[in-house]
Amino acid sequence: YHSSFGLEGSHYTGLLMRMTREYLFPCGDPQMQVLGAGGLVGVEAVHGARTRWAALTGRHDESLDRTTSIFVDDSPGQPVHWFVRDQLPAVGFSFQFDRDQRLEADQELVLRHRLIFAEGVLDADQIEALI
């Protein structure tokens, strides 16, 4: 795998969102999870997967309100690989996950991403309907 500065598993390329400290995850709540398109559940399943979307469900520290954060890759061609962490929760659109993307001077790289933040915990079917 391509890794940032030789750090194995650090696929920090593209847009990455790290959640705030108040975003509790996994916090022992079975509703708090990482999801991916195609029925993927859990960090191990979603990290490195190439799917159209990934999502984190989390609970906020003081209010205990739940939120679903959805990351959608609308880039042309195959979807990007997902970079996902549950400790210091983060999701990234890692377009250089397994190889360097080299562009010639006249080439263009087009990346299209959407971020959706929904109140409550959504399941995969609800996420698909929202997208």
PDB file of C-alpha atoms in Angstrom:
ATOM      1  CA  TYR A   1       0.000   0.000   0.000  1.00  0.00           C
ATOM      2  CA  HIS A   2       1.040   3.557  -0.651  1.00  0.00           C
ATOM      3  CA  SER A   3       1.782   5.145   2.696  1.00  0.00           C
ATOM      4  CA  SER A   4       2.510   8.711   3.712  1.00  0.00           C
ATOM      5  CA  PHE A   5       6.164   9.157   4.587  1.00  0.00           C
ATOM      6  CA  GLY A   6       6.635   5.402   4.977  1.00  0.00           C
ATOM      7  CA  LEU A   7       4.070   5.048   7.774  1.00  0.00           C
ATOM      8  CA  GLU A   8       2.295   1.773   6.984  1.00  0.00           C
ATOM      9  CA  GLY A   9      -1.452   2.173   6.579  1.00  0.00           C
ATOM     10  CA  SER A  10      -1.361   5.977   6.460  1.00  0.00           C
ATOM     11  CA  HIS A  11      -3.191   6.697   3.242  1.00  0.00           C
ATOM     12  CA  TYR A  12      -3.650  10.404   3.826  1.00  0.00           C
ATOM     13  CA  THR A  13      -4.422  11.588   0.317  1.00  0.00           C
ATOM     14  CA  GLY A  14      -7.414  13.546  -0.837  1.00  0.00           C
ATOM     15  CA  LEU A  15     -10.051  15.001   1.433  1.00  0.00           C
ATOM     16  CA  LEU A  16      -9.947  13.708   5.025  1.00  0.00           C
ATOM     17  CA  MET A  17     -12.346  14.608   7.806  1.00  0.00           C
ATOM     18  CA  ARG A  18     -11.411  13.959  11.408  1.00  0.00           C
ATOM     19  CA  MET A  19     -14.310  14.263  13.819  1.00  0.00           C
ATOM     20  CA  THR A  20     -14.221  16.594  16.806  1.00  0.00           C
ATOM     21  CA  ARG A  21     -13.432  15.350  20.298  1.00  0.00           C
ATOM     22  CA  GLU A  22     -17.113  15.508  21.234  1.00  0.00           C
ATOM     23  CA  TYR A  23     -17.976  12.956  18.539  1.00  0.00           C
ATOM     24  CA  LEU A  24     -17.908   9.762  20.593  1.00  0.00           C
ATOM     25  CA  PHE A  25     -17.076   6.658  18.653  1.00  0.00           C
ATOM     26  CA  PRO A  26     -17.206   3.699  19.264  1.00  0.00           C
ATOM     27  CA  CYS A  27     -18.275   4.540  22.884  1.00  0.00           C
ATOM     28  CA  GLY A  28     -19.773   1.102  23.581  1.00  0.00           C
ATOM     29  CA  ASP A  29     -23.036   1.850  21.783  1.00  0.00           C
ATOM     30  CA  PRO A  30     -23.859  -0.870  19.199  1.00  0.00           C
ATOM     31  CA  GLN A  31     -25.543   1.746  16.979  1.00  0.00           C
ATOM     32  CA  MET A  32     -22.236   3.549  16.594  1.00  0.00           C
ATOM     33  CA  GLN A  33     -20.511   2.008  13.604  1.00  0.00           C
ATOM     34  CA  VAL A  34     -18.750   2.456  10.291  1.00  0.00           C
ATOM     35  CA  LEU A  35     -20.791   1.537   7.223  1.00  0.00           C
ATOM     36  CA  GLY A  36     -19.984   1.225   3.530  1.00  0.00           C
ATOM     37  CA  ALA A  37     -22.028   0.721   0.390  1.00  0.00           C
ATOM     38  CA  GLY A  38     -22.738  -2.895  -0.469  1.00  0.00           C
ATOM     39  CA  GLY A  39     -23.455  -3.958   3.103  1.00  0.00           C
ATOM     40  CA  LEU A  40     -20.005  -3.301   4.573  1.00  0.00           C
ATOM     41  CA  VAL A  41     -19.941  -2.891   8.356  1.00  0.00           C
ATOM     42  CA  GLY A  42     -16.939  -2.105  10.558  1.00  0.00           C
ATOM     43  CA  VAL A  43     -13.559  -0.455  10.133  1.00  0.00           C
ATOM     44  CA  GLU A  44     -11.912  -3.649   8.860  1.00  0.00           C
ATOM     45  CA  ALA A  45     -14.524  -4.028   6.105  1.00  0.00           C
ATOM     46  CA  VAL A  46     -14.692  -0.383   5.016  1.00  0.00           C
ATOM     47  CA  HIS A  47     -11.015   0.665   5.303  1.00  0.00           C
ATOM     48  CA  GLY A  48      -9.469   0.128   1.884  1.00  0.00           C
ATOM     49  CA  ALA A  49     -12.770  -0.773   0.203  1.00  0.00           C
ATOM     50  CA  ARG A  50     -13.751   0.861  -3.091  1.00  0.00           C
ATOM     51  CA  THR A  51     -17.395   1.796  -2.694  1.00  0.00           C
ATOM     52  CA  ARG A  52     -19.481   4.819  -3.600  1.00  0.00           C
ATOM     53  CA  TRP A  53     -20.017   5.858   0.001  1.00  0.00           C
ATOM     54  CA  ALA A  54     -18.865   5.385   3.586  1.00  0.00           C
ATOM     55  CA  ALA A  55     -20.549   6.593   6.763  1.00  0.00           C
ATOM     56  CA  LEU A  56     -19.880   7.031  10.471  1.00  0.00           C
ATOM     57  CA  THR A  57     -22.603   7.010  13.060  1.00  0.00           C
ATOM     58  CA  GLY A  58     -21.669   8.757  16.265  1.00  0.00           C
ATOM     59  CA  ARG A  59     -22.987  10.220  19.468  1.00  0.00           C
ATOM     60  CA  HIS A  60     -22.155  13.675  20.765  1.00  0.00           C
ATOM     61  CA  ASP A  61     -20.541  13.950  24.185  1.00  0.00           C
ATOM     62  CA  GLU A  62     -22.749  16.412  26.069  1.00  0.00           C
ATOM     63  CA  SER A  63     -26.118  16.141  24.326  1.00  0.00           C
ATOM     64  CA  LEU A  64     -25.891  12.402  23.521  1.00  0.00           C
ATOM     65  CA  ASP A  65     -27.594  13.239  20.211  1.00  0.00           C
ATOM     66  CA  ARG A  66     -26.755  10.850  17.409  1.00  0.00           C
ATOM     67  CA  THR A  67     -25.504  11.863  13.965  1.00  0.00           C
ATOM     68  CA  THR A  68     -24.756  10.007  10.740  1.00  0.00           C
ATOM     69  CA  SER A  69     -21.923  11.499   8.689  1.00  0.00           C
ATOM     70  CA  ILE A  70     -22.012  10.304   5.077  1.00  0.00           C
ATOM     71  CA  PHE A  71     -19.141  10.621   2.618  1.00  0.00           C
ATOM     72  CA  VAL A  72     -20.049  10.144  -1.051  1.00  0.00           C
ATOM     73  CA  ASP A  73     -17.571   9.748  -3.900  1.00  0.00           C
ATOM     74  CA  ASP A  74     -19.050  11.054  -7.172  1.00  0.00           C
ATOM     75  CA  SER A  75     -15.697  11.080  -8.992  1.00  0.00           C
ATOM     76  CA  PRO A  76     -15.588   9.835 -12.588  1.00  0.00           C
ATOM     77  CA  GLY A  77     -14.390   6.241 -12.955  1.00  0.00           C
ATOM     78  CA  GLN A  78     -14.071   3.783 -10.094  1.00  0.00           C
ATOM     79  CA  PRO A  79     -14.754   4.979  -6.578  1.00  0.00           C
ATOM     80  CA  VAL A  80     -11.812   5.882  -4.379  1.00  0.00           C
ATOM     81  CA  HIS A  81     -10.553   3.652  -1.591  1.00  0.00           C
ATOM     82  CA  TRP A  82     -11.768   4.624   1.866  1.00  0.00           C
ATOM     83  CA  PHE A  83      -9.423   5.579   4.662  1.00  0.00           C
ATOM     84  CA  VAL A  84     -11.283   4.952   7.938  1.00  0.00           C
ATOM     85  CA  ARG A  85     -10.251   5.163  11.578  1.00  0.00           C
ATOM     86  CA  ASP A  86     -12.392   4.616  14.661  1.00  0.00           C
ATOM     87  CA  GLN A  87      -9.859   5.885  17.195  1.00  0.00           C
ATOM     88  CA  LEU A  88      -9.969   9.648  16.681  1.00  0.00           C
ATOM     89  CA  PRO A  89     -12.722   8.924  14.146  1.00  0.00           C
ATOM     90  CA  ALA A  90     -11.871   9.896  10.589  1.00  0.00           C
ATOM     91  CA  VAL A  91     -12.959   9.180   7.042  1.00  0.00           C
ATOM     92  CA  GLY A  92     -10.900  10.056   3.983  1.00  0.00           C
ATOM     93  CA  PHE A  93     -11.321   9.849   0.220  1.00  0.00           C
ATOM     94  CA  SER A  94      -7.962   8.188  -0.454  1.00  0.00           C
ATOM     95  CA  PHE A  95      -7.432   8.427  -4.194  1.00  0.00           C
ATOM     96  CA  GLN A  96      -3.803   7.236  -3.826  1.00  0.00           C
ATOM     97  CA  PHE A  97      -4.509   4.329  -1.509  1.00  0.00           C
ATOM     98  CA  ASP A  98      -2.587   1.592  -3.321  1.00  0.00           C
ATOM     99  CA  ARG A  99      -0.559   3.467  -5.925  1.00  0.00           C
ATOM    100  CA  ASP A 100       0.693   6.938  -6.745  1.00  0.00           C
ATOM    101  CA  GLN A 101      -1.484   8.882  -9.164  1.00  0.00           C
ATOM    102  CA  ARG A 102       0.936  10.566 -11.535  1.00  0.00           C
ATOM    103  CA  LEU A 103      -0.339  13.165 -13.946  1.00  0.00           C
ATOM    104  CA  GLU A 104       1.372  14.576 -16.991  1.00  0.00           C
ATOM    105  CA  ALA A 105       1.399  18.354 -17.413  1.00  0.00           C
ATOM    106  CA  ASP A 106      -1.632  18.233 -19.745  1.00  0.00           C
ATOM    107  CA  GLN A 107      -3.682  15.752 -17.679  1.00  0.00           C
ATOM    108  CA  GLU A 108      -6.439  16.548 -15.228  1.00  0.00           C
ATOM    109  CA  LEU A 109      -7.587  14.722 -12.116  1.00  0.00           C
ATOM    110  CA  VAL A 110     -11.276  15.235 -11.359  1.00  0.00           C
ATOM    111  CA  LEU A 111     -12.536  14.360  -7.886  1.00  0.00           C
ATOM    112  CA  ARG A 112     -16.114  14.975  -6.784  1.00  0.00           C
ATOM    113  CA  HIS A 113     -17.105  14.412  -3.183  1.00  0.00           C
ATOM    114  CA  ARG A 114     -20.199  15.119  -1.142  1.00  0.00           C
ATOM    115  CA  LEU A 115     -20.568  15.250   2.616  1.00  0.00           C
ATOM    116  CA  ILE A 116     -24.001  14.730   4.174  1.00  0.00           C
ATOM    117  CA  PHE A 117     -24.710  15.129   7.870  1.00  0.00           C
ATOM    118  CA  ALA A 118     -27.980  13.628   9.061  1.00  0.00           C
ATOM    119  CA  GLU A 119     -29.653  13.737  12.425  1.00  0.00           C
ATOM    120  CA  GLY A 120     -29.978  10.338  14.079  1.00  0.00           C
ATOM    121  CA  VAL A 121     -28.583   6.934  13.166  1.00  0.00           C
ATOM    122  CA  LEU A 122     -29.303   5.904   9.580  1.00  0.00           C
ATOM    123  CA  ASP A 123     -28.953   2.370   8.240  1.00  0.00           C
ATOM    124  CA  ALA A 124     -27.579   1.505   4.783  1.00  0.00           C
ATOM    125  CA  ASP A 125     -31.006   1.598   3.096  1.00  0.00           C
ATOM    126  CA  GLN A 126     -31.758   5.042   4.556  1.00  0.00           C
ATOM    127  CA  ILE A 127     -28.333   6.285   3.463  1.00  0.00           C
ATOM    128  CA  GLU A 128     -28.874   4.987  -0.088  1.00  0.00           C
ATOM    129  CA  ALA A 129     -32.277   6.721  -0.239  1.00  0.00           C
ATOM    130  CA  LEU A 130     -30.738   9.991   0.994  1.00  0.00           C
ATOM    131  CA  ILE A 131     -27.918   9.879  -1.546  1.00  0.00           C
TER     132      ILE A 131
END
